[in-house]
Coordinates of C-alpha atoms in Angstrom, one line a residue:
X9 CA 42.0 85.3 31.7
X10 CA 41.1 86.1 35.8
X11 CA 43.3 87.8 37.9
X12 CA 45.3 90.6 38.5
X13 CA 44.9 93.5 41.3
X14 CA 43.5 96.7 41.2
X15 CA 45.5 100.0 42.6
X16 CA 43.1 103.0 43.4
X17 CA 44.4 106.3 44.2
X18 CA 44.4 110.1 43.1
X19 CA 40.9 108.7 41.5
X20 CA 42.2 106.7 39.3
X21 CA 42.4 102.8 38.9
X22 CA 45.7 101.2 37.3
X23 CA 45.6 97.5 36.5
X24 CA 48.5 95.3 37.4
X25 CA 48.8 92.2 36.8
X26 CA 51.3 89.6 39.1
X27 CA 52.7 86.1 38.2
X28 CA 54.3 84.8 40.9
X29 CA 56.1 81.3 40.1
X30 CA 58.9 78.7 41.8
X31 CA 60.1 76.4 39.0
X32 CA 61.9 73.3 39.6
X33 CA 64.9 72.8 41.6
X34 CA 68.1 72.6 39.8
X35 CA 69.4 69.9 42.9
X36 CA 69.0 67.0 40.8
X37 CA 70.9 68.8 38.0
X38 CA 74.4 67.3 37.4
X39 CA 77.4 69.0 35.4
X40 CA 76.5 66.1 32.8
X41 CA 73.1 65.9 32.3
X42 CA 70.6 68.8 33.3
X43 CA 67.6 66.7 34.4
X44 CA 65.1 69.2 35.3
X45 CA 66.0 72.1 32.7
X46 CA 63.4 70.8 30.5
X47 CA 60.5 71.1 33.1
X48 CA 61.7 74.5 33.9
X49 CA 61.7 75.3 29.8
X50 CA 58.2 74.0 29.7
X51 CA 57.1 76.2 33.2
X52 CA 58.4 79.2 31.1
X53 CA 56.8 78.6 27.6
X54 CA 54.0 78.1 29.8
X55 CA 54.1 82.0 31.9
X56 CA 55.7 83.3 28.9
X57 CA 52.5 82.3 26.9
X58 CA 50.4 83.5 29.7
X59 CA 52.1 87.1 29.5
X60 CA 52.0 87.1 25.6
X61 CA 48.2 86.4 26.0
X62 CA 48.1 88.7 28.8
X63 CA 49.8 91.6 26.4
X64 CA 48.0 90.5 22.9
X65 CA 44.7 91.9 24.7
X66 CA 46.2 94.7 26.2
X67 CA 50.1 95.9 24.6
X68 CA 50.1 98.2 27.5
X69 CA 49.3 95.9 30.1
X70 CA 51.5 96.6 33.2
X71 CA 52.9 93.1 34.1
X72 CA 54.9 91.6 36.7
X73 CA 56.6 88.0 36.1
X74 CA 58.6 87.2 39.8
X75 CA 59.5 84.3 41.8
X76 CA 62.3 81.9 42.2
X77 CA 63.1 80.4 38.9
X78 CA 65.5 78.7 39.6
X79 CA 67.8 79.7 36.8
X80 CA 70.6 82.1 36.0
X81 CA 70.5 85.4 33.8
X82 CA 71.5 83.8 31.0
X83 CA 69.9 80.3 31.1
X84 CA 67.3 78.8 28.3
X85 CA 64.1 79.7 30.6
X86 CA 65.3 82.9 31.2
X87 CA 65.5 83.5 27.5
X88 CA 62.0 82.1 27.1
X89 CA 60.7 84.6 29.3
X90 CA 62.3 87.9 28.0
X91 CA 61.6 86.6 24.3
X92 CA 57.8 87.3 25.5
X93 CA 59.0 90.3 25.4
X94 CA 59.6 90.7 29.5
X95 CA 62.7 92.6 30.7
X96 CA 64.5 90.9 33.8
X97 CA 65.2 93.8 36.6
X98 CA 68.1 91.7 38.4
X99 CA 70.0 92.7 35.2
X100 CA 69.4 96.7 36.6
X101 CA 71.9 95.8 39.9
X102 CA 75.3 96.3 40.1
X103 CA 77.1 93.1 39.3
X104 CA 78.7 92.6 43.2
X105 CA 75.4 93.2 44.4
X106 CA 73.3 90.9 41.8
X107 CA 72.9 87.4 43.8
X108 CA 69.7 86.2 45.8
X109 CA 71.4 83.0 46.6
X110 CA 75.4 81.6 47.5
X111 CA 75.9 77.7 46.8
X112 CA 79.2 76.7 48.1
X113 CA 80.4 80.3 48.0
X114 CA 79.4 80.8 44.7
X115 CA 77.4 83.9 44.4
X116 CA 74.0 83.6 41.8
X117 CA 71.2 85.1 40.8
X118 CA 67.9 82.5 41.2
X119 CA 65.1 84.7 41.7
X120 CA 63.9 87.1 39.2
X121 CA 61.6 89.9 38.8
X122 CA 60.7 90.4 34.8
X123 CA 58.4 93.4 33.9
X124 CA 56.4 94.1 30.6
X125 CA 57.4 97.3 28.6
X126 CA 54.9 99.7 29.5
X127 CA 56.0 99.3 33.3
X128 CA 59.4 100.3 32.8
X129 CA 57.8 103.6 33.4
X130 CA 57.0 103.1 36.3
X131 CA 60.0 101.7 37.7
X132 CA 62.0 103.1 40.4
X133 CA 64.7 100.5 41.7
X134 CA 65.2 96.9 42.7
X135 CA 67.7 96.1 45.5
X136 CA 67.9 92.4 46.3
X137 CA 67.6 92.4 50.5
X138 CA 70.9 90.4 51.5
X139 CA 69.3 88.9 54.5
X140 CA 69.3 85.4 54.1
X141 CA 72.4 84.5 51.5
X142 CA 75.0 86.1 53.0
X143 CA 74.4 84.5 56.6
X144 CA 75.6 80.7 57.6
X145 CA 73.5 78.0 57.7
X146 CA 73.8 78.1 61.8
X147 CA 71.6 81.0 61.7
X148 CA 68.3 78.8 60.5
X149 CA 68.7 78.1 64.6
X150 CA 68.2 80.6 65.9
X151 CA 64.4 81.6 66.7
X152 CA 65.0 85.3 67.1
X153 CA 66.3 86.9 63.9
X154 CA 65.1 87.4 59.9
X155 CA 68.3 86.2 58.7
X156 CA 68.8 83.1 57.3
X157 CA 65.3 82.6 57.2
X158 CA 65.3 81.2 53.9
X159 CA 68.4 80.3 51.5
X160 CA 67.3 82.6 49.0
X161 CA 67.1 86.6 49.3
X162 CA 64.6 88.7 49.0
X163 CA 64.0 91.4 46.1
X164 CA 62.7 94.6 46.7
X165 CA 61.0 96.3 44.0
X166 CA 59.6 99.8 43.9
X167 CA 57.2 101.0 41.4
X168 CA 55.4 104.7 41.1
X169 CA 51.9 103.5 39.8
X170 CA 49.6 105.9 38.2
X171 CA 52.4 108.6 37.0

């Protein structure tokens, strides 16, 4: 396995390792039939087995799993993930404030940020950025702001590497 970045500082070096994903679109989903939930299932076995190999060489491997998956808190892919033993963040926000994304006024929770075990030590809080969500779809107009720059939110993370 290649990747990962490298965090120097206080003469030390911590490894930390990033997968950054967008799974399929639930807009061909129907209240029937869930169409693309199988191809998000298989993107998940598929990172969750790249974070299980990424941890079976190295337990204590600080690991970060993020991205819009396209999924809520409680879907299949989402247990997929945090049965590789990952822990989803958005789960750590107070429930009004837990949504990256409003579909017809219905507040949800699409993009995740999962960590491994060991980096739970070095979390220190995640706060989804309601820039873009909360804002009408007018505001993709207008050339002059952030908001509504995108129809999903982004999440803020902050970790203290190298405690």
């Amino acid at each position: 396995m290649h990747g990962g970045f490298h965090r120097w500082g206080r003469g030390r070096s911590q490894e930390l390792w990033v997968i950054v994903n967008h799974f399929k679109s639930k807009g061909e989903d129907t209240i029937e039939f869930q169409y693309t939930l199988p191809r998000r299932i298989e993107q998940a076995t598929f990172v969750a087995g790249l974070a299980e190999e990424i941890l079976a060489a190295d337990p204590g491997a600080d690991l970060l799993v993020l991205g819009d998956l396209n999924d809520f808190l409680d879907s299949e892919p989402l247990a997929v993930l945090t049965g590789a033993g990952l822990s989803d963040l958005l789960l750590e926000v107070p429930k009004p404030k837990r949504y990256t994304y409003v579909y017809h006024g219905v507040s949800e929770v699409l993009d995740h940020v999962l960590i491994s075990p060991d980096l739970w030590w070095e979390f220190v809080t995640v706060v989804p950025a309601h820039i873009n969500a909360d804002y009408p779809v007018a505001y993709e107009d207008i050339p002059d702001t952030a908001r509504r720059s995108s129809d999903h939110d982004p999440v803020v993370v902050r970790l203290r590497l190298g405690r």
